[in-house]
PDB file of C-alpha atoms in Angstrom:
ATOM      1  CA  MET A   1      29.684  23.680  40.182  1.00  0.00           C
ATOM      2  CA  ASN A   2      31.572  25.291  37.737  1.00  0.00           C
ATOM      3  CA  ARG A   3      30.218  27.592  35.635  1.00  0.00           C
ATOM      4  CA  ILE A   4      30.834  25.168  32.556  1.00  0.00           C
ATOM      5  CA  THR A   5      29.191  22.102  34.388  1.00  0.00           C
ATOM      6  CA  ARG A   6      25.862  23.688  35.171  1.00  0.00           C
ATOM      7  CA  ALA A   7      24.931  25.408  31.555  1.00  0.00           C
ATOM      8  CA  ALA A   8      25.463  22.059  30.308  1.00  0.00           C
ATOM      9  CA  VAL A   9      23.384  20.315  32.765  1.00  0.00           C
ATOM     10  CA  LEU A  10      21.020  23.138  32.014  1.00  0.00           C
ATOM     11  CA  MET A  11      21.243  22.268  28.566  1.00  0.00           C
ATOM     12  CA  LEU A  12      20.422  18.715  28.840  1.00  0.00           C
ATOM     13  CA  GLY A  13      17.381  19.313  31.456  1.00  0.00           C
ATOM     14  CA  LEU A  14      16.021  21.810  28.574  1.00  0.00           C
ATOM     15  CA  VAL A  15      16.408  18.893  25.540  1.00  0.00           C
ATOM     16  CA  ALA A  16      15.050  16.455  28.005  1.00  0.00           C
ATOM     17  CA  ALA A  17      12.065  18.403  28.910  1.00  0.00           C
ATOM     18  CA  PHE A  18      11.446  18.756  24.794  1.00  0.00           C
ATOM     19  CA  ALA A  19      11.818  15.526  24.058  1.00  0.00           C
ATOM     20  CA  VAL A  20       8.807  14.295  26.729  1.00  0.00           C
ATOM     21  CA  SER A  21       6.797  16.902  26.139  1.00  0.00           C
ATOM     22  CA  GLY A  22       6.219  16.127  22.011  1.00  0.00           C
ATOM     23  CA  CYS A  23       5.364  12.422  23.588  1.00  0.00           C
ATOM     24  CA  GLY A  24       1.722  12.258  24.107  1.00  0.00           C
ATOM     25  CA  ASP A  25      -1.112   9.245  23.692  1.00  0.00           C
ATOM     26  CA  ASP A  26      -2.140  10.847  20.204  1.00  0.00           C
ATOM     27  CA  ASP A  27       0.050   8.517  18.405  1.00  0.00           C
ATOM     28  CA  ASN A  28      -1.099   5.154  19.944  1.00  0.00           C
ATOM     29  CA  ASN A  29      -4.642   5.657  18.772  1.00  0.00           C
ATOM     30  CA  PRO A  30      -4.753   7.430  15.572  1.00  0.00           C
ATOM     31  CA  VAL A  31      -8.129   8.113  13.739  1.00  0.00           C
ATOM     32  CA  ALA A  32      -8.460   7.393  10.589  1.00  0.00           C
ATOM     33  CA  PRO A  33      -9.473   9.810   8.059  1.00  0.00           C
ATOM     34  CA  THR A  34     -13.067   8.839   6.527  1.00  0.00           C
ATOM     35  CA  PRO A  35     -12.911   7.582   3.160  1.00  0.00           C
ATOM     36  CA  GLN A  36     -14.670  10.318   1.297  1.00  0.00           C
ATOM     37  CA  ALA A  37     -16.604   9.578  -2.397  1.00  0.00           C
ATOM     38  CA  ARG A  38     -15.384  11.366  -5.505  1.00  0.00           C
ATOM     39  CA  VAL A  39     -17.529  13.179  -8.415  1.00  0.00           C
ATOM     40  CA  MET A  40     -16.854  14.329 -11.441  1.00  0.00           C
ATOM     41  CA  ALA A  41     -19.569  16.973 -12.840  1.00  0.00           C
ATOM     42  CA  ILE A  42     -19.793  16.582 -16.996  1.00  0.00           C
ATOM     43  CA  HIS A  43     -21.722  19.799 -18.713  1.00  0.00           C
ATOM     44  CA  ALA A  44     -23.500  17.480 -21.428  1.00  0.00           C
ATOM     45  CA  SER A  45     -25.959  20.010 -22.533  1.00  0.00           C
ATOM     46  CA  PRO A  46     -24.874  22.060 -25.853  1.00  0.00           C
ATOM     47  CA  ASP A  47     -27.251  24.590 -25.844  1.00  0.00           C
ATOM     48  CA  ALA A  48     -27.012  25.325 -22.131  1.00  0.00           C
ATOM     49  CA  PRO A  49     -24.988  28.303 -20.642  1.00  0.00           C
ATOM     50  CA  ALA A  50     -21.784  27.535 -18.113  1.00  0.00           C
ATOM     51  CA  VAL A  51     -23.620  26.225 -14.812  1.00  0.00           C
ATOM     52  CA  ASP A  52     -22.171  26.093 -11.093  1.00  0.00           C
ATOM     53  CA  LEU A  53     -21.834  23.364  -8.762  1.00  0.00           C
ATOM     54  CA  LEU A  54     -23.329  23.679  -5.357  1.00  0.00           C
ATOM     55  CA  VAL A  55     -23.133  20.258  -3.345  1.00  0.00           C
ATOM     56  CA  ASP A  56     -25.150  20.796   0.093  1.00  0.00           C
ATOM     57  CA  ASN A  57     -25.476  24.656  -1.291  1.00  0.00           C
ATOM     58  CA  ALA A  58     -21.862  25.166  -0.716  1.00  0.00           C
ATOM     59  CA  VAL A  59     -19.897  26.028  -4.203  1.00  0.00           C
ATOM     60  CA  ALA A  60     -17.774  23.294  -5.228  1.00  0.00           C
ATOM     61  CA  GLY A  61     -16.933  24.659  -8.623  1.00  0.00           C
ATOM     62  CA  THR A  62     -17.749  27.745 -11.294  1.00  0.00           C
ATOM     63  CA  GLY A  63     -18.204  28.280 -15.137  1.00  0.00           C
ATOM     64  CA  LEU A  64     -18.577  24.655 -16.185  1.00  0.00           C
ATOM     65  CA  ALA A  65     -19.237  24.822 -20.064  1.00  0.00           C
ATOM     66  CA  PHE A  66     -19.739  22.701 -22.475  1.00  0.00           C
ATOM     67  CA  PRO A  67     -18.568  20.349 -23.146  1.00  0.00           C
ATOM     68  CA  ASN A  68     -16.018  20.477 -20.441  1.00  0.00           C
ATOM     69  CA  ASN A  69     -16.154  18.637 -16.510  1.00  0.00           C
ATOM     70  CA  THR A  70     -14.173  19.079 -13.489  1.00  0.00           C
ATOM     71  CA  ALA A  71     -11.891  16.873 -11.690  1.00  0.00           C
ATOM     72  CA  TYR A  72     -13.019  14.286  -8.845  1.00  0.00           C
ATOM     73  CA  LEU A  73     -13.884  16.450  -5.914  1.00  0.00           C
ATOM     74  CA  ASP A  74     -13.732  14.828  -2.317  1.00  0.00           C
ATOM     75  CA  VAL A  75     -17.372  14.635  -1.529  1.00  0.00           C
ATOM     76  CA  THR A  76     -18.755  13.762   2.134  1.00  0.00           C
ATOM     77  CA  PRO A  77     -20.350  10.435   1.708  1.00  0.00           C
ATOM     78  CA  GLY A  78     -23.866  10.266   2.274  1.00  0.00           C
ATOM     79  CA  THR A  79     -26.920  11.851   0.836  1.00  0.00           C
ATOM     80  CA  ARG A  80     -25.967  14.871  -0.421  1.00  0.00           C
ATOM     81  CA  ASN A  81     -27.948  17.761  -2.555  1.00  0.00           C
ATOM     82  CA  VAL A  82     -26.197  19.043  -6.054  1.00  0.00           C
ATOM     83  CA  LYS A  83     -27.324  21.916  -7.703  1.00  0.00           C
ATOM     84  CA  ILE A  84     -26.370  22.899 -10.898  1.00  0.00           C
ATOM     85  CA  ASN A  85     -27.064  26.651 -10.831  1.00  0.00           C
ATOM     86  CA  VAL A  86     -26.574  29.206 -14.375  1.00  0.00           C
ATOM     87  CA  THR A  87     -23.284  30.533 -13.802  1.00  0.00           C
ATOM     88  CA  GLY A  88     -22.995  33.379 -11.109  1.00  0.00           C
ATOM     89  CA  THR A  89     -26.887  33.468 -10.360  1.00  0.00           C
ATOM     90  CA  THR A  90     -28.891  31.796  -8.191  1.00  0.00           C
ATOM     91  CA  THR A  91     -31.378  30.473 -11.163  1.00  0.00           C
ATOM     92  CA  THR A  92     -31.364  26.565 -10.648  1.00  0.00           C
ATOM     93  CA  VAL A  93     -31.324  23.995 -13.213  1.00  0.00           C
ATOM     94  CA  ILE A  94     -31.053  20.490 -12.020  1.00  0.00           C
ATOM     95  CA  ASN A  95     -31.746  20.155  -7.954  1.00  0.00           C
ATOM     96  CA  ALA A  96     -30.884  16.321  -7.364  1.00  0.00           C
ATOM     97  CA  ASP A  97     -29.983  14.485  -4.228  1.00  0.00           C
ATOM     98  CA  LEU A  98     -27.449  11.903  -4.640  1.00  0.00           C
ATOM     99  CA  ALA A  99     -26.900   8.812  -2.551  1.00  0.00           C
ATOM    100  CA  LEU A 100     -22.543   8.759  -2.404  1.00  0.00           C
ATOM    101  CA  ALA A 101     -21.279   5.638  -0.880  1.00  0.00           C
ATOM    102  CA  SER A 102     -17.663   5.982   0.838  1.00  0.00           C
ATOM    103  CA  GLY A 103     -14.624   5.232  -1.240  1.00  0.00           C
ATOM    104  CA  SER A 104     -16.360   5.159  -4.550  1.00  0.00           C
ATOM    105  CA  GLY A 105     -16.623   7.334  -7.927  1.00  0.00           C
ATOM    106  CA  TYR A 106     -19.568   8.902  -9.776  1.00  0.00           C
ATOM    107  CA  SER A 107     -19.738  10.827 -12.506  1.00  0.00           C
ATOM    108  CA  VAL A 108     -22.846  13.363 -12.937  1.00  0.00           C
ATOM    109  CA  PHE A 109     -23.628  14.661 -16.311  1.00  0.00           C
ATOM    110  CA  ALA A 110     -25.980  17.645 -17.221  1.00  0.00           C
ATOM    111  CA  THR A 111     -27.254  15.921 -20.113  1.00  0.00           C
ATOM    112  CA  ASP A 112     -30.255  17.116 -22.825  1.00  0.00           C
ATOM    113  CA  SER A 113     -31.400  20.588 -24.249  1.00  0.00           C
ATOM    114  CA  VAL A 114     -31.199  23.679 -21.692  1.00  0.00           C
ATOM    115  CA  ALA A 115     -35.255  23.234 -22.173  1.00  0.00           C
ATOM    116  CA  GLN A 116     -35.191  19.416 -20.845  1.00  0.00           C
ATOM    117  CA  ILE A 117     -31.769  19.580 -19.066  1.00  0.00           C
ATOM    118  CA  SER A 118     -31.872  16.636 -16.441  1.00  0.00           C
ATOM    119  CA  PRO A 119     -28.512  14.380 -14.114  1.00  0.00           C
ATOM    120  CA  LEU A 120     -27.030  11.286 -15.521  1.00  0.00           C
ATOM    121  CA  ALA A 121     -25.228   9.765 -12.387  1.00  0.00           C
ATOM    122  CA  VAL A 122     -23.641   6.867 -12.487  1.00  0.00           C
ATOM    123  CA  THR A 123     -20.927   4.759 -10.542  1.00  0.00           C
ATOM    124  CA  ASP A 124     -17.286   4.821 -11.947  1.00  0.00           C
ATOM    125  CA  ASN A 125     -14.923   2.225 -11.362  1.00  0.00           C
ATOM    126  CA  LEU A 126     -11.761   3.540 -10.316  1.00  0.00           C
ATOM    127  CA  ALA A 127      -9.753   0.726  -9.749  1.00  0.00           C
ATOM    128  CA  ALA A 128      -6.468   0.297 -11.619  1.00  0.00           C
ATOM    129  CA  PRO A 129      -6.947  -1.512 -14.347  1.00  0.00           C
ATOM    130  CA  ALA A 130      -5.180  -4.522 -15.361  1.00  0.00           C
ATOM    131  CA  ALA A 131      -1.838  -4.658 -16.810  1.00  0.00           C
ATOM    132  CA  GLY A 132      -1.945  -3.665 -20.670  1.00  0.00           C
ATOM    133  CA  LYS A 133      -5.519  -3.024 -19.904  1.00  0.00           C
ATOM    134  CA  ALA A 134      -7.769   0.394 -19.548  1.00  0.00           C
ATOM    135  CA  HIS A 135     -11.244   0.815 -18.470  1.00  0.00           C
ATOM    136  CA  VAL A 136     -13.683   2.864 -21.582  1.00  0.00           C
ATOM    137  CA  ARG A 137     -17.407   4.030 -20.844  1.00  0.00           C
ATOM    138  CA  PHE A 138     -19.268   4.811 -23.948  1.00  0.00           C
ATOM    139  CA  VAL A 139     -22.323   7.355 -22.927  1.00  0.00           C
ATOM    140  CA  HIS A 140     -24.703   8.419 -25.346  1.00  0.00           C
ATOM    141  CA  LEU A 141     -25.795  12.129 -24.489  1.00  0.00           C
ATOM    142  CA  SER A 142     -26.600  13.997 -27.801  1.00  0.00           C
ATOM    143  CA  PRO A 143     -30.056  15.266 -27.502  1.00  0.00           C
ATOM    144  CA  ASN A 144     -30.825  15.773 -31.194  1.00  0.00           C
ATOM    145  CA  ALA A 145     -29.064  12.223 -32.585  1.00  0.00           C
ATOM    146  CA  PRO A 146     -30.753   8.809 -33.022  1.00  0.00           C
TER     147      PRO A 146
END
């Protein structure tokens, strides 16, 4: 064989080796990711300081002040421990266990005055509304209004 033919055969061999080495059984049995629960936290206690959100003792958000909320956070389904701490401290003002279903959405409100702060968890409808329609929810959370 001449030098050019050997180089061509070598190149074809390398290309074939790379093509075959990329093949594997992983593509035949893909593992679908487990759908997460989605949780939004809303600071609805007008006289409470800014707070940090912890899920199973891992910080999920910091510095949340009244009347703001987080975006939806992806959370592993199951019973999750949710703590609300005064920002930058270990002072827990809410400590609740929430049962979260896979693929569901939830809003968790910190409600009432700081002296009586408590959580209110509601299930959200995250399905797209029908054309020309909207999903609207009204929640009365004012601690001092009738």
